[in-house]
Amino acid sequence: MSKATGKNSISFGLNRGSFLRGQFLVLVILLSSLFLAACGALPAPAADLSSLTSANNPVRVEDVYPVRPLQGAAVSYKLGLNLDAAGGIAQGQVLQVTLQANNPGELAWSAGNFPHLTFGATSLDLLPVEGSATPLFAAYVPVGVELAAQPYPLEISFTDETGATRLLRRVIEVEKVDFPYQDLTLDGDLAGLADHQADAYDDTQLAGAYQTFSPVRLWQGDWQLPLNVPWALTTAFGEQRTYNGQSDTLYYHEGVDMGPLSRQAGDLVVSPAAGRVVYVGDLEARGLTVALDHGLGVTSYYFHLSQISVEPGQVVAAGDLLGLVGSTGRATGPHLHWEVRVQGTPVDPFAFLGAPLA
Ligand SMILES: [Zn+2]
């Protein structure tokens, strides 16, 4: 359960700011200790949304500020970034980027000439999303578990109303996360699934879903949880995992495992956001699987189901039934593995539950 967000900093001398930060750090350590102690005292805490977002996600701060052009101060743009309180973003999160002009007509665009961003190895267009008086553009950038923790420049170029190209640049620190480690025992028939051959087969089957990019965002606002029954987080996102103590089986957990407290199969799995079914099938490690496309490179996955209730191509709304919780594939008991990928890279699904920028 524990997860620490580290950030390297070097400071010389003691000023009021660093003294206050020191006090804050002590408070955080105290609260963390209390939290860990509480986890130890309660064997199977019922996970609820409020405790998860505060315990597992960094503080989310909507960082929207005007960007003044070099000349003609009447025009400004709003750049939205979901950075944490330290101004960075942790490994495993998704960087949400929005760009909006303050007045209609201040930002020129056309099909084939959208605002464009680069961040690390990611290079993609910001695309128009509906529901705003002035044109609003959005993009979702994966900050993968394996992306090196260091500063990266975020650069956004776009054409203004005069036809001039403008460049917004901001350096964003990717913060290291010490993901926990777990060894899982697989007995009998499941032991044969401990190697990566089953995963490689599954990845081949899901390759089309991973690469899906629809130029329209299909959802609005916050996502909801895919389970509506009491559940516990049995394996967190990003946990390093081995099977039967074999170090060559090491990999990181690409989603979250949600175990119904009933410990029974058959609970309803619902869509957390509007989307479209892009894959339905029976996989080796993942078992009965549903994959959804939500647009702008965001896809989601539901593994180990006992029953599937949707068909490929079907359009779903938030809350629509996808299937039933089960333990098909490599599962030691009934649970839902929920996974979200951005541009094909797994990110923490809970990142979509807290206040999106637009
Ligand atoms: Zn899982």
mmCIF file of C-alpha atoms and ligand atoms in Angstrom:
data_model
loop_
_atom_site.group_PDB
_atom_site.id
_atom_site.type_symbol
_atom_site.label_atom_id
_atom_site.label_comp_id
_atom_site.label_asym_id
_atom_site.label_seq_id
_atom_site.Cartn_x
_atom_site.Cartn_y
_atom_site.Cartn_z
ATOM 1 C CA MET A 1 0.000 0.000 0.000
ATOM 2 C CA SER A 2 2.841 2.380 0.699
ATOM 3 C CA LYS A 3 4.014 4.583 -2.098
ATOM 4 C CA ALA A 4 6.502 7.376 -1.793
ATOM 5 C CA THR A 5 6.939 10.206 -4.212
ATOM 6 C CA GLY A 6 10.527 11.355 -4.224
ATOM 7 C CA LYS A 7 11.837 14.626 -5.569
ATOM 8 C CA ASN A 8 15.484 15.575 -5.605
ATOM 9 C CA SER A 9 16.269 19.061 -4.454
ATOM 10 C CA ILE A 10 19.379 20.826 -3.259
ATOM 11 C CA SER A 11 19.090 23.990 -1.201
ATOM 12 C CA PHE A 12 21.688 26.195 0.415
ATOM 13 C CA GLY A 13 20.948 28.075 3.618
ATOM 14 C CA LEU A 14 17.721 28.127 5.569
ATOM 15 C CA ASN A 15 15.024 30.559 4.601
ATOM 16 C CA ARG A 16 11.458 30.828 5.824
ATOM 17 C CA GLY A 17 10.190 28.854 2.814
ATOM 18 C CA SER A 18 12.414 25.844 3.390
ATOM 19 C CA PHE A 19 11.724 25.972 7.150
ATOM 20 C CA LEU A 20 7.970 25.784 6.451
ATOM 21 C CA ARG A 21 8.575 22.997 3.961
ATOM 22 C CA GLY A 22 10.523 21.191 6.697
ATOM 23 C CA GLN A 23 7.547 21.464 9.060
ATOM 24 C CA PHE A 24 5.274 20.266 6.290
ATOM 25 C CA LEU A 25 7.560 17.282 5.629
ATOM 26 C CA VAL A 26 7.429 16.286 9.310
ATOM 27 C CA LEU A 27 3.624 16.511 9.173
ATOM 28 C CA VAL A 28 3.532 14.373 6.015
ATOM 29 C CA ILE A 29 5.809 11.742 7.608
ATOM 30 C CA LEU A 30 3.625 11.709 10.750
ATOM 31 C CA LEU A 31 0.421 11.342 8.722
ATOM 32 C CA SER A 32 2.038 8.672 6.505
ATOM 33 C CA SER A 33 3.070 6.705 9.609
ATOM 34 C CA LEU A 34 -0.466 6.925 10.995
ATOM 35 C CA PHE A 35 -1.846 5.824 7.617
ATOM 36 C CA LEU A 36 0.523 2.836 7.408
ATOM 37 C CA ALA A 37 -0.236 1.903 11.018
ATOM 38 C CA ALA A 38 -3.949 2.046 10.231
ATOM 39 C CA CYS A 39 -3.422 -0.202 7.190
ATOM 40 C CA GLY A 40 -1.587 -2.723 9.350
ATOM 41 C CA ALA A 41 -4.353 -2.739 11.961
ATOM 42 C CA LEU A 42 -7.169 -3.306 9.476
ATOM 43 C CA PRO A 43 -6.722 -6.578 7.561
ATOM 44 C CA ALA A 44 -9.055 -5.872 4.620
ATOM 45 C CA PRO A 45 -10.088 -2.214 4.524
ATOM 46 C CA ALA A 46 -13.018 -1.454 2.229
ATOM 47 C CA ALA A 47 -11.458 0.862 -0.302
ATOM 48 C CA ASP A 48 -13.484 3.956 -1.035
ATOM 49 C CA LEU A 49 -12.781 6.637 -3.566
ATOM 50 C CA SER A 50 -11.815 9.397 -1.134
ATOM 51 C CA SER A 51 -9.172 7.321 0.646
ATOM 52 C CA LEU A 52 -7.743 6.066 -2.641
ATOM 53 C CA THR A 53 -7.349 9.433 -4.262
ATOM 54 C CA SER A 54 -5.640 10.871 -1.195
ATOM 55 C CA ALA A 55 -3.471 7.842 -0.445
ATOM 56 C CA ASN A 56 -2.407 6.764 -3.918
ATOM 57 C CA ASN A 57 -2.448 9.895 -6.022
ATOM 58 C CA PRO A 58 -0.378 13.026 -5.705
ATOM 59 C CA VAL A 59 -2.242 16.217 -4.895
ATOM 60 C CA ARG A 60 -3.804 17.500 -8.070
ATOM 61 C CA VAL A 61 -3.588 21.195 -8.755
ATOM 62 C CA GLU A 62 -5.185 22.780 -11.766
ATOM 63 C CA ASP A 63 -2.446 24.987 -13.106
ATOM 64 C CA VAL A 64 -4.066 27.373 -15.559
ATOM 65 C CA TYR A 65 -2.314 30.619 -16.336
ATOM 66 C CA PRO A 66 -2.372 33.189 -19.112
ATOM 67 C CA VAL A 67 0.465 33.178 -21.611
ATOM 68 C CA ARG A 68 1.131 36.677 -22.925
ATOM 69 C CA PRO A 69 2.378 37.107 -26.475
ATOM 70 C CA LEU A 70 5.554 39.126 -27.024
ATOM 71 C CA GLN A 71 3.618 41.937 -28.691
ATOM 72 C CA GLY A 72 -0.030 42.970 -28.485
ATOM 73 C CA ALA A 73 -0.769 42.299 -24.829
ATOM 74 C CA ALA A 74 -4.514 42.120 -25.462
ATOM 75 C CA VAL A 75 -4.266 38.478 -26.515
ATOM 76 C CA SER A 76 -3.619 35.685 -24.042
ATOM 77 C CA TYR A 77 -4.004 31.939 -23.876
ATOM 78 C CA LYS A 78 -4.750 29.545 -21.058
ATOM 79 C CA LEU A 79 -2.579 26.465 -20.725
ATOM 80 C CA GLY A 80 -4.001 23.820 -18.368
ATOM 81 C CA LEU A 81 -1.698 21.236 -16.763
ATOM 82 C CA ASN A 82 -2.579 18.770 -13.988
ATOM 83 C CA LEU A 83 0.683 19.176 -12.102
ATOM 84 C CA ASP A 84 1.028 18.272 -8.419
ATOM 85 C CA ALA A 85 1.776 20.716 -5.599
ATOM 86 C CA ALA A 86 5.516 20.521 -6.347
ATOM 87 C CA GLY A 87 4.920 21.496 -9.977
ATOM 88 C CA GLY A 88 5.811 18.054 -11.345
ATOM 89 C CA ILE A 89 4.086 14.804 -12.222
ATOM 90 C CA ALA A 90 4.781 11.332 -10.827
ATOM 91 C CA GLN A 91 5.741 8.216 -12.790
ATOM 92 C CA GLY A 92 2.617 6.247 -13.754
ATOM 93 C CA GLN A 93 0.347 9.294 -14.065
ATOM 94 C CA VAL A 94 -1.187 10.907 -17.149
ATOM 95 C CA LEU A 95 -0.318 14.477 -18.091
ATOM 96 C CA GLN A 96 -3.515 16.265 -19.121
ATOM 97 C CA VAL A 97 -2.861 19.281 -21.325
ATOM 98 C CA THR A 98 -5.481 21.819 -22.401
ATOM 99 C CA LEU A 99 -5.030 24.972 -24.464
ATOM 100 C CA GLN A 100 -7.679 27.646 -24.808
ATOM 101 C CA ALA A 101 -7.815 31.184 -26.181
ATOM 102 C CA ASN A 102 -9.492 33.765 -23.957
ATOM 103 C CA ASN A 103 -11.596 35.063 -26.852
ATOM 104 C CA PRO A 104 -13.036 33.419 -29.962
ATOM 105 C CA GLY A 105 -10.831 33.847 -33.026
ATOM 106 C CA GLU A 106 -7.569 34.300 -31.112
ATOM 107 C CA LEU A 107 -6.351 30.841 -31.949
ATOM 108 C CA ALA A 108 -6.340 29.774 -35.590
ATOM 109 C CA TRP A 109 -6.612 26.120 -36.483
ATOM 110 C CA SER A 110 -7.802 23.817 -39.206
ATOM 111 C CA ALA A 111 -7.809 20.106 -39.874
ATOM 112 C CA GLY A 112 -4.137 19.269 -40.346
ATOM 113 C CA ASN A 113 -2.997 22.383 -38.453
ATOM 114 C CA PHE A 114 -3.848 21.748 -34.820
ATOM 115 C CA PRO A 115 -1.794 22.882 -31.823
ATOM 116 C CA HIS A 116 1.015 20.339 -31.394
ATOM 117 C CA LEU A 117 2.956 19.216 -28.336
ATOM 118 C CA THR A 118 6.149 17.349 -27.592
ATOM 119 C CA PHE A 119 7.080 15.882 -24.193
ATOM 120 C CA GLY A 120 9.876 13.311 -23.927
ATOM 121 C CA ALA A 121 9.272 10.786 -26.714
ATOM 122 C CA THR A 122 5.614 11.854 -27.093
ATOM 123 C CA SER A 123 4.653 14.027 -30.058
ATOM 124 C CA LEU A 124 0.967 14.585 -30.771
ATOM 125 C CA ASP A 125 -1.696 17.118 -31.682
ATOM 126 C CA LEU A 126 -4.017 18.798 -29.201
ATOM 127 C CA LEU A 127 -7.485 18.202 -30.626
ATOM 128 C CA PRO A 128 -10.711 20.198 -30.197
ATOM 129 C CA VAL A 129 -13.115 19.055 -27.475
ATOM 130 C CA GLU A 130 -16.725 20.168 -27.176
ATOM 131 C CA GLY A 131 -18.481 22.066 -24.429
ATOM 132 C CA SER A 132 -16.654 25.393 -24.362
ATOM 133 C CA ALA A 133 -17.481 28.909 -25.661
ATOM 134 C CA THR A 134 -13.996 29.471 -27.065
ATOM 135 C CA PRO A 135 -12.108 26.678 -28.840
ATOM 136 C CA LEU A 136 -10.614 24.261 -26.317
ATOM 137 C CA PHE A 137 -7.920 21.747 -27.248
ATOM 138 C CA ALA A 138 -6.833 18.732 -25.209
ATOM 139 C CA ALA A 139 -4.177 16.019 -25.269
ATOM 140 C CA TYR A 140 -3.319 13.138 -22.924
ATOM 141 C CA VAL A 141 0.346 12.278 -22.473
ATOM 142 C CA PRO A 142 1.443 9.064 -20.718
ATOM 143 C CA VAL A 143 4.045 9.437 -17.958
ATOM 144 C CA GLY A 144 4.999 5.763 -17.879
ATOM 145 C CA VAL A 145 6.262 3.814 -14.866
ATOM 146 C CA GLU A 146 9.534 3.277 -16.746
ATOM 147 C CA LEU A 147 9.972 6.883 -17.942
ATOM 148 C CA ALA A 148 13.227 8.129 -16.374
ATOM 149 C CA ALA A 149 12.617 10.527 -13.473
ATOM 150 C CA GLN A 150 14.106 13.824 -14.657
ATOM 151 C CA PRO A 151 12.953 17.192 -16.034
ATOM 152 C CA TYR A 152 11.463 17.214 -19.542
ATOM 153 C CA PRO A 153 10.504 20.263 -21.609
ATOM 154 C CA LEU A 154 6.837 20.431 -22.627
ATOM 155 C CA GLU A 155 6.614 22.413 -25.855
ATOM 156 C CA ILE A 156 3.356 23.438 -27.509
ATOM 157 C CA SER A 157 3.301 25.196 -30.873
ATOM 158 C CA PHE A 158 0.207 26.704 -32.492
ATOM 159 C CA THR A 159 -0.882 29.360 -34.965
ATOM 160 C CA ASP A 160 -2.377 32.577 -33.593
ATOM 161 C CA GLU A 161 -5.010 34.789 -35.237
ATOM 162 C CA THR A 162 -2.361 36.722 -37.209
ATOM 163 C CA GLY A 163 -0.976 33.522 -38.736
ATOM 164 C CA ALA A 164 2.164 33.670 -36.598
ATOM 165 C CA THR A 165 3.456 30.504 -34.933
ATOM 166 C CA ARG A 166 3.687 30.690 -31.150
ATOM 167 C CA LEU A 167 5.619 28.374 -28.875
ATOM 168 C CA LEU A 168 4.756 27.724 -25.221
ATOM 169 C CA ARG A 169 7.491 26.006 -23.246
ATOM 170 C CA ARG A 170 7.560 24.764 -19.685
ATOM 171 C CA VAL A 171 9.941 22.319 -18.029
ATOM 172 C CA ILE A 172 8.130 19.620 -16.039
ATOM 173 C CA GLU A 173 9.844 17.276 -13.603
ATOM 174 C CA VAL A 174 8.859 13.609 -13.757
ATOM 175 C CA GLU A 175 9.059 12.448 -10.138
ATOM 176 C CA LYS A 176 10.338 9.036 -9.079
ATOM 177 C CA VAL A 177 7.868 6.686 -7.373
ATOM 178 C CA ASP A 178 9.065 3.775 -5.226
ATOM 179 C CA PHE A 179 6.488 1.212 -6.308
ATOM 180 C CA PRO A 180 5.968 -1.683 -3.860
ATOM 181 C CA TYR A 181 7.011 -5.288 -4.532
ATOM 182 C CA GLN A 182 4.924 -8.488 -4.292
ATOM 183 C CA ASP A 183 5.613 -12.196 -4.913
ATOM 184 C CA LEU A 184 2.559 -14.244 -5.847
ATOM 185 C CA THR A 185 2.292 -18.038 -5.515
ATOM 186 C CA LEU A 186 0.690 -19.847 -8.451
ATOM 187 C CA ASP A 187 -0.274 -23.504 -7.872
ATOM 188 C CA GLY A 188 -1.406 -26.364 -10.114
ATOM 189 C CA ASP A 189 -2.713 -25.334 -13.534
ATOM 190 C CA LEU A 190 -1.883 -21.661 -12.914
ATOM 191 C CA ALA A 191 1.854 -22.409 -12.458
ATOM 192 C CA GLY A 192 2.170 -22.817 -16.231
ATOM 193 C CA LEU A 193 1.082 -19.190 -16.673
ATOM 194 C CA ALA A 194 3.924 -17.776 -14.545
ATOM 195 C CA ASP A 195 6.145 -17.123 -17.558
ATOM 196 C CA HIS A 196 5.709 -14.291 -20.029
ATOM 197 C CA GLN A 197 4.588 -16.400 -23.001
ATOM 198 C CA ALA A 198 0.933 -16.024 -22.023
ATOM 199 C CA ASP A 199 1.367 -12.257 -21.672
ATOM 200 C CA ALA A 200 3.132 -12.033 -25.035
ATOM 201 C CA TYR A 201 0.233 -13.864 -26.706
ATOM 202 C CA ASP A 202 -2.304 -11.590 -24.996
ATOM 203 C CA ASP A 203 -0.373 -8.454 -25.974
ATOM 204 C CA THR A 204 -0.417 -9.606 -29.607
ATOM 205 C CA GLN A 205 -4.185 -10.012 -29.455
ATOM 206 C CA LEU A 206 -4.604 -6.583 -27.831
ATOM 207 C CA ALA A 207 -2.076 -4.739 -30.041
ATOM 208 C CA GLY A 208 -4.851 -3.212 -32.136
ATOM 209 C CA ALA A 209 -6.615 -1.906 -29.024
ATOM 210 C CA TYR A 210 -3.361 -0.464 -27.613
ATOM 211 C CA GLN A 211 -2.791 1.487 -30.847
ATOM 212 C CA THR A 212 -6.339 2.817 -31.185
ATOM 213 C CA PHE A 213 -6.440 6.585 -31.599
ATOM 214 C CA SER A 214 -9.814 8.213 -32.252
ATOM 215 C CA PRO A 215 -9.550 11.972 -32.893
ATOM 216 C CA VAL A 216 -12.675 12.697 -30.815
ATOM 217 C CA ARG A 217 -12.867 12.579 -27.015
ATOM 218 C CA LEU A 218 -15.861 10.374 -26.264
ATOM 219 C CA TRP A 219 -16.213 11.194 -22.561
ATOM 220 C CA GLN A 220 -16.959 14.324 -20.511
ATOM 221 C CA GLY A 221 -15.861 15.069 -16.951
ATOM 222 C CA ASP A 222 -14.874 12.640 -14.198
ATOM 223 C CA TRP A 223 -14.735 8.886 -14.649
ATOM 224 C CA GLN A 224 -16.473 6.563 -12.190
ATOM 225 C CA LEU A 225 -15.267 3.273 -10.710
ATOM 226 C CA PRO A 226 -16.077 0.125 -12.750
ATOM 227 C CA LEU A 227 -17.388 -1.652 -9.605
ATOM 228 C CA ASN A 228 -20.368 -0.432 -7.564
ATOM 229 C CA VAL A 229 -19.941 -2.954 -4.725
ATOM 230 C CA PRO A 230 -17.577 -2.765 -1.699
ATOM 231 C CA TRP A 231 -14.098 -3.838 -2.791
ATOM 232 C CA ALA A 232 -10.484 -3.852 -1.680
ATOM 233 C CA LEU A 233 -7.396 -2.954 -3.668
ATOM 234 C CA THR A 234 -5.544 -6.296 -3.780
ATOM 235 C CA THR A 235 -2.710 -5.198 -6.088
ATOM 236 C CA ALA A 236 -1.925 -1.545 -6.739
ATOM 237 C CA PHE A 237 -0.873 -0.036 -10.043
ATOM 238 C CA GLY A 238 2.866 -0.220 -10.714
ATOM 239 C CA GLU A 239 3.646 -2.923 -8.121
ATOM 240 C CA GLN A 240 6.703 -4.933 -9.066
ATOM 241 C CA ARG A 241 5.625 -8.579 -9.138
ATOM 242 C CA THR A 242 7.252 -12.002 -9.390
ATOM 243 C CA TYR A 243 5.611 -15.446 -9.454
ATOM 244 C CA ASN A 244 6.682 -18.339 -7.205
ATOM 245 C CA GLY A 245 9.804 -16.443 -6.148
ATOM 246 C CA GLN A 246 11.327 -16.617 -9.648
ATOM 247 C CA SER A 247 13.187 -13.390 -10.399
ATOM 248 C CA ASP A 248 12.956 -13.940 -14.170
ATOM 249 C CA THR A 249 9.176 -13.491 -13.965
ATOM 250 C CA LEU A 250 9.562 -9.879 -12.740
ATOM 251 C CA TYR A 251 7.235 -7.359 -14.315
ATOM 252 C CA TYR A 252 5.202 -4.415 -13.128
ATOM 253 C CA HIS A 253 1.445 -4.481 -12.603
ATOM 254 C CA GLU A 254 -0.128 -2.534 -15.443
ATOM 255 C CA GLY A 255 -3.512 -1.902 -13.804
ATOM 256 C CA VAL A 256 -5.328 -2.144 -10.465
ATOM 257 C CA ASP A 257 -6.794 -5.350 -8.995
ATOM 258 C CA MET A 258 -10.166 -4.695 -7.358
ATOM 259 C CA GLY A 259 -11.445 -7.609 -5.259
ATOM 260 C CA PRO A 260 -15.131 -7.539 -4.236
ATOM 261 C CA LEU A 261 -15.338 -7.970 -0.443
ATOM 262 C CA SER A 262 -17.920 -10.726 -1.062
ATOM 263 C CA ARG A 263 -15.016 -12.729 -2.576
ATOM 264 C CA GLN A 264 -17.593 -14.058 -5.052
ATOM 265 C CA ALA A 265 -17.743 -13.902 -8.839
ATOM 266 C CA GLY A 266 -20.718 -12.276 -10.552
ATOM 267 C CA ASP A 267 -20.638 -8.623 -9.477
ATOM 268 C CA LEU A 268 -21.401 -6.148 -12.266
ATOM 269 C CA VAL A 269 -18.520 -4.487 -14.112
ATOM 270 C CA VAL A 270 -19.645 -1.158 -15.585
ATOM 271 C CA SER A 271 -18.028 1.294 -17.960
ATOM 272 C CA PRO A 272 -16.266 4.107 -16.034
ATOM 273 C CA ALA A 273 -16.762 6.551 -18.921
ATOM 274 C CA ALA A 274 -18.368 6.784 -22.343
ATOM 275 C CA GLY A 275 -16.564 4.883 -25.072
ATOM 276 C CA ARG A 276 -16.708 2.217 -27.738
ATOM 277 C CA VAL A 277 -15.915 -1.516 -27.468
ATOM 278 C CA VAL A 278 -12.751 -2.273 -29.490
ATOM 279 C CA TYR A 279 -11.973 -5.810 -28.272
ATOM 280 C CA VAL A 280 -13.819 -8.764 -26.785
ATOM 281 C CA GLY A 281 -12.097 -12.132 -26.356
ATOM 282 C CA ASP A 282 -10.743 -14.989 -24.246
ATOM 283 C CA LEU A 283 -7.035 -14.498 -23.494
ATOM 284 C CA GLU A 284 -4.488 -16.794 -21.806
ATOM 285 C CA ALA A 285 -3.322 -14.681 -18.845
ATOM 286 C CA ARG A 286 -6.066 -12.040 -18.887
ATOM 287 C CA GLY A 287 -8.989 -14.455 -19.354
ATOM 288 C CA LEU A 288 -12.307 -13.082 -20.643
ATOM 289 C CA THR A 289 -11.474 -9.523 -21.659
ATOM 290 C CA VAL A 290 -13.242 -6.337 -22.769
ATOM 291 C CA ALA A 291 -11.360 -3.297 -24.143
ATOM 292 C CA LEU A 292 -12.850 0.180 -24.652
ATOM 293 C CA ASP A 293 -11.716 3.150 -26.728
ATOM 294 C CA HIS A 294 -12.444 6.528 -25.096
ATOM 295 C CA GLY A 295 -10.838 8.724 -27.756
ATOM 296 C CA LEU A 296 -7.673 10.863 -27.919
ATOM 297 C CA GLY A 297 -5.521 7.746 -27.417
ATOM 298 C CA VAL A 298 -7.133 6.690 -24.104
ATOM 299 C CA THR A 299 -8.206 3.013 -23.886
ATOM 300 C CA SER A 300 -9.352 0.877 -20.921
ATOM 301 C CA TYR A 301 -9.326 -2.885 -20.173
ATOM 302 C CA TYR A 302 -11.321 -5.316 -17.998
ATOM 303 C CA PHE A 303 -9.717 -8.745 -17.358
ATOM 304 C CA HIS A 304 -10.649 -12.075 -15.701
ATOM 305 C CA LEU A 305 -14.414 -11.629 -16.336
ATOM 306 C CA SER A 306 -16.776 -14.604 -15.831
ATOM 307 C CA GLN A 307 -19.144 -13.264 -18.504
ATOM 308 C CA ILE A 308 -19.017 -10.615 -21.254
ATOM 309 C CA SER A 309 -22.097 -8.464 -21.943
ATOM 310 C CA VAL A 310 -20.954 -6.307 -24.903
ATOM 311 C CA GLU A 311 -19.976 -6.775 -28.553
ATOM 312 C CA PRO A 312 -17.170 -5.225 -30.621
ATOM 313 C CA GLY A 313 -18.163 -1.834 -32.029
ATOM 314 C CA GLN A 314 -20.838 -1.260 -29.384
ATOM 315 C CA VAL A 315 -21.055 2.302 -28.037
ATOM 316 C CA VAL A 316 -21.302 2.462 -24.232
ATOM 317 C CA ALA A 317 -22.212 5.252 -21.818
ATOM 318 C CA ALA A 318 -20.738 5.686 -18.336
ATOM 319 C CA GLY A 319 -22.339 3.081 -16.059
ATOM 320 C CA ASP A 320 -23.299 0.645 -18.849
ATOM 321 C CA LEU A 321 -22.807 -3.055 -18.109
ATOM 322 C CA LEU A 322 -19.630 -4.575 -19.627
ATOM 323 C CA GLY A 323 -19.651 -8.003 -17.957
ATOM 324 C CA LEU A 324 -19.363 -9.846 -14.635
ATOM 325 C CA VAL A 325 -16.438 -10.188 -12.205
ATOM 326 C CA GLY A 326 -14.720 -13.577 -12.443
ATOM 327 C CA SER A 327 -11.361 -15.340 -12.171
ATOM 328 C CA THR A 328 -10.710 -16.503 -15.743
ATOM 329 C CA GLY A 329 -7.084 -16.592 -16.932
ATOM 330 C CA ARG A 330 -4.225 -16.087 -14.455
ATOM 331 C CA ALA A 331 -6.246 -15.193 -11.355
ATOM 332 C CA THR A 332 -6.048 -16.665 -7.856
ATOM 333 C CA GLY A 333 -9.598 -15.550 -7.007
ATOM 334 C CA PRO A 334 -12.502 -13.419 -8.267
ATOM 335 C CA HIS A 335 -11.342 -9.879 -8.957
ATOM 336 C CA LEU A 336 -11.419 -7.224 -11.635
ATOM 337 C CA HIS A 337 -8.139 -6.144 -13.200
ATOM 338 C CA TRP A 338 -8.835 -2.624 -14.482
ATOM 339 C CA GLU A 339 -6.247 -1.088 -16.762
ATOM 340 C CA VAL A 340 -6.030 2.246 -18.593
ATOM 341 C CA ARG A 341 -3.550 2.972 -21.369
ATOM 342 C CA VAL A 342 -2.671 6.320 -22.933
ATOM 343 C CA GLN A 343 -1.032 6.115 -26.376
ATOM 344 C CA GLY A 344 -0.557 2.402 -25.518
ATOM 345 C CA THR A 345 1.334 3.029 -22.244
ATOM 346 C CA PRO A 346 -0.279 1.830 -18.971
ATOM 347 C CA VAL A 347 -1.071 4.595 -16.461
ATOM 348 C CA ASP A 348 -2.735 4.571 -13.023
ATOM 349 C CA PRO A 349 -6.499 4.217 -13.723
ATOM 350 C CA PHE A 350 -7.288 6.256 -10.599
ATOM 351 C CA ALA A 351 -5.692 9.267 -12.348
ATOM 352 C CA PHE A 352 -8.952 9.627 -14.307
ATOM 353 C CA LEU A 353 -11.139 9.787 -11.185
ATOM 354 C CA GLY A 354 -9.931 13.129 -9.871
ATOM 355 C CA ALA A 355 -10.901 16.538 -11.289
ATOM 356 C CA PRO A 356 -10.056 16.554 -14.994
ATOM 357 C CA LEU A 357 -9.101 19.902 -16.507
ATOM 358 C CA ALA A 358 -11.880 19.973 -19.086
HETATM 359 ZN ZN ZN B 1 -4.087 -7.412 -12.150
#
